[in-house]
Short mmCIF file of C-alpha atoms in Angstrom, two decimals:
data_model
loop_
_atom_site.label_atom_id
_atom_site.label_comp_id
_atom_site.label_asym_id
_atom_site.label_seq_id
_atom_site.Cartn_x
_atom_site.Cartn_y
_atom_site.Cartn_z
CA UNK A 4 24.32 -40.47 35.62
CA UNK A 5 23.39 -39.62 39.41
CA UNK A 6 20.15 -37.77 40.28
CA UNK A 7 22.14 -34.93 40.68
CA UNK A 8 23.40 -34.42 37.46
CA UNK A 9 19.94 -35.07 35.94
CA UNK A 10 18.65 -32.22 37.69
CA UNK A 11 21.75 -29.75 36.39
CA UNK A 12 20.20 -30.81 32.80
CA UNK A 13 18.41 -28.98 30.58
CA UNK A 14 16.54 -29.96 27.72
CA UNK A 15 17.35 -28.01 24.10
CA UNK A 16 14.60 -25.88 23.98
CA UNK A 17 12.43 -26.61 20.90
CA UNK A 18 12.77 -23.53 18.23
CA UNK A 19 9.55 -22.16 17.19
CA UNK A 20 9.36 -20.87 13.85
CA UNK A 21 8.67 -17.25 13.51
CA UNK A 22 7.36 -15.93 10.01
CA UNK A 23 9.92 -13.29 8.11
CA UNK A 24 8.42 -9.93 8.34
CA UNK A 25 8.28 -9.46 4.42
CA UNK A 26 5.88 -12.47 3.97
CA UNK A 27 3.38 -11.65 1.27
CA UNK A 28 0.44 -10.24 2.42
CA UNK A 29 -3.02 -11.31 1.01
CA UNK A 30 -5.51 -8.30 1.57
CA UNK A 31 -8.40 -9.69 3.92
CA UNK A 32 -6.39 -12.70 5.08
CA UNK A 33 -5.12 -12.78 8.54
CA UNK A 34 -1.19 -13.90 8.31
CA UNK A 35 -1.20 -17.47 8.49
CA UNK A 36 0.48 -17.72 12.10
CA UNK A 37 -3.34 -15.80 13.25
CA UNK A 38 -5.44 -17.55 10.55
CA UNK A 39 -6.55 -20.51 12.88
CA UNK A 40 -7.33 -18.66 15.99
CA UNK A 41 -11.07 -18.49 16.54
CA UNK A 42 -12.47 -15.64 18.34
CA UNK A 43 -16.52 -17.50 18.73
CA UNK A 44 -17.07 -19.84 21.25
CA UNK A 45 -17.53 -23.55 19.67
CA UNK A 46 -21.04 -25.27 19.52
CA UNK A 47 -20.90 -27.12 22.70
CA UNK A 48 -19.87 -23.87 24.62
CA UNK A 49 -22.58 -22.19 23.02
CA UNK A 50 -25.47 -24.55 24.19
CA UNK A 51 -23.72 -24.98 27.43
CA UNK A 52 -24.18 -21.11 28.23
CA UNK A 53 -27.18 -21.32 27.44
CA UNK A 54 -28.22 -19.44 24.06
CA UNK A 55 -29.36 -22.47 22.74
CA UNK A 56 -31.68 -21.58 21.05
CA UNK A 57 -34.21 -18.48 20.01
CA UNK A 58 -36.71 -19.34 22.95
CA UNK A 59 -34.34 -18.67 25.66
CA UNK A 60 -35.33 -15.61 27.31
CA UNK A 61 -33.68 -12.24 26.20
CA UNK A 62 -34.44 -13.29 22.75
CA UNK A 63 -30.76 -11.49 21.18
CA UNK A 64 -28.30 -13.76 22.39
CA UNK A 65 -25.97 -16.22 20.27
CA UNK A 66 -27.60 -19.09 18.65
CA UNK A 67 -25.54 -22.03 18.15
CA UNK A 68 -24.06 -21.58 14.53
CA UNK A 69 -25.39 -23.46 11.72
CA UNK A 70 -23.62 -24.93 8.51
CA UNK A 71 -25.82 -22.16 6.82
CA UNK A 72 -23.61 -19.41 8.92
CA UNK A 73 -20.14 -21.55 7.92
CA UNK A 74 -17.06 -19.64 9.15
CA UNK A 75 -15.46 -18.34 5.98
CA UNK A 76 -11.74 -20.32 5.06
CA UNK A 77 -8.77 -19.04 4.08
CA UNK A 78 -9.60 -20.91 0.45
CA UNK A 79 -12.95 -19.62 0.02
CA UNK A 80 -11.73 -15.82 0.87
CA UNK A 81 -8.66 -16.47 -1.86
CA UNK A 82 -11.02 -17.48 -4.45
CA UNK A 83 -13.42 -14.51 -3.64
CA UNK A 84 -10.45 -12.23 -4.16
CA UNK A 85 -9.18 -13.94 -7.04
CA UNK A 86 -12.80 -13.70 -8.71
CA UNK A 87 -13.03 -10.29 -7.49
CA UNK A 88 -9.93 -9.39 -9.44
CA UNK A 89 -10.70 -11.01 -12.12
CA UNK A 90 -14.02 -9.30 -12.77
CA UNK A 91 -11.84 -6.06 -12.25
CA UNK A 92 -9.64 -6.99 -14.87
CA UNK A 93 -12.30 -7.08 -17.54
CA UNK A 94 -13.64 -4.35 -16.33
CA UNK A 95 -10.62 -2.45 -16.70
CA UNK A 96 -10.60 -4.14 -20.31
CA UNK A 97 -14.00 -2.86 -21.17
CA UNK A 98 -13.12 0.84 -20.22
CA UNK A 99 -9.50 0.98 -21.96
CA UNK A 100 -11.29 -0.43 -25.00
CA UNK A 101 -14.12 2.13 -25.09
CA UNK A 102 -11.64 4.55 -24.51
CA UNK A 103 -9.66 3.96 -27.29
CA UNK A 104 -12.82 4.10 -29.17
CA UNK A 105 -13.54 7.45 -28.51
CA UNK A 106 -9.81 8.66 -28.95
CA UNK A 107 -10.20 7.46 -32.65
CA UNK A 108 -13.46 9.00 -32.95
CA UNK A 109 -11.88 12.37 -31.84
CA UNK A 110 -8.80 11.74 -34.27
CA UNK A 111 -11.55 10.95 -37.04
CA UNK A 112 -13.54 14.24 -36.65
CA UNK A 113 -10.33 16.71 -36.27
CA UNK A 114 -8.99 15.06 -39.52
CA UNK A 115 -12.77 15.56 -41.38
CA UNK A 116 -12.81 19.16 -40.32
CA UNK A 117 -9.59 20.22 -41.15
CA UNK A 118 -10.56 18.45 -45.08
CA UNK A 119 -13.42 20.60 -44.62
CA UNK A 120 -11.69 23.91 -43.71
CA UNK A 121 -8.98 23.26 -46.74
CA UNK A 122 -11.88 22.85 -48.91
CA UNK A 123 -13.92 25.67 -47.94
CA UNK A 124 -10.73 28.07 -47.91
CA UNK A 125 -9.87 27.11 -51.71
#
């Protein structure tokens, strides 16, 4: 092949996968195409600006994150709302229960009084 035919040739391009739009959302999860895009500046940009620490003058700028402040992971926000749902299921559980209780309560004392009222009326 000449050099002039190389330069008529194009490469494929490369396909890049787009997500369907009916994928499953998970409330307080970014989708995952956004999930690994960081919006803070890293720990070496940090200290390079110069927030390194709180004695820099202006005393309300950016300290350099800690593993104390650990960005949250997709995991660790499934599990909360997993847990979180789980907690409301019982919860749910407990009320339907005591609710029930008190129907038969209510069933109990409308069937005593109306014993009561035959009784009385004979």
């Amino acid at each position: 092949m000449s050099t002039s035919e190389a330069r008529h040739v194009m490469p494929a391009p490369i396909p890049i996968p787009k997500p369907p739009p009916e994928a499953p959302q998970i409330p307080g999860l970014a989708p995952p195409w956004e999930r690994n895009q960081t919006t803070q500046p890293s720990h070496d940009q940090t200290i390079r600006s110069g927030a390194a620490g709180p004695s820099s003058a202006g005393g309300n700028q950016m300290v350099a994150p800690t593993r104390k402040y650990r960005r949250r992971t997709a995991k660790n926000l499934l599990l909360e709302i997993l847990e979180k749902d789980k907690v409301d299921r019982k919860e749910a559980e407990i009320r339907k229960e005591e609710e029930r209780k008190k129907e038969e309560e209510r069933r109990a004392k409308g069937i005593v009084n109306r014993m009561l009222s035959l009784i009385i009326k004979e």
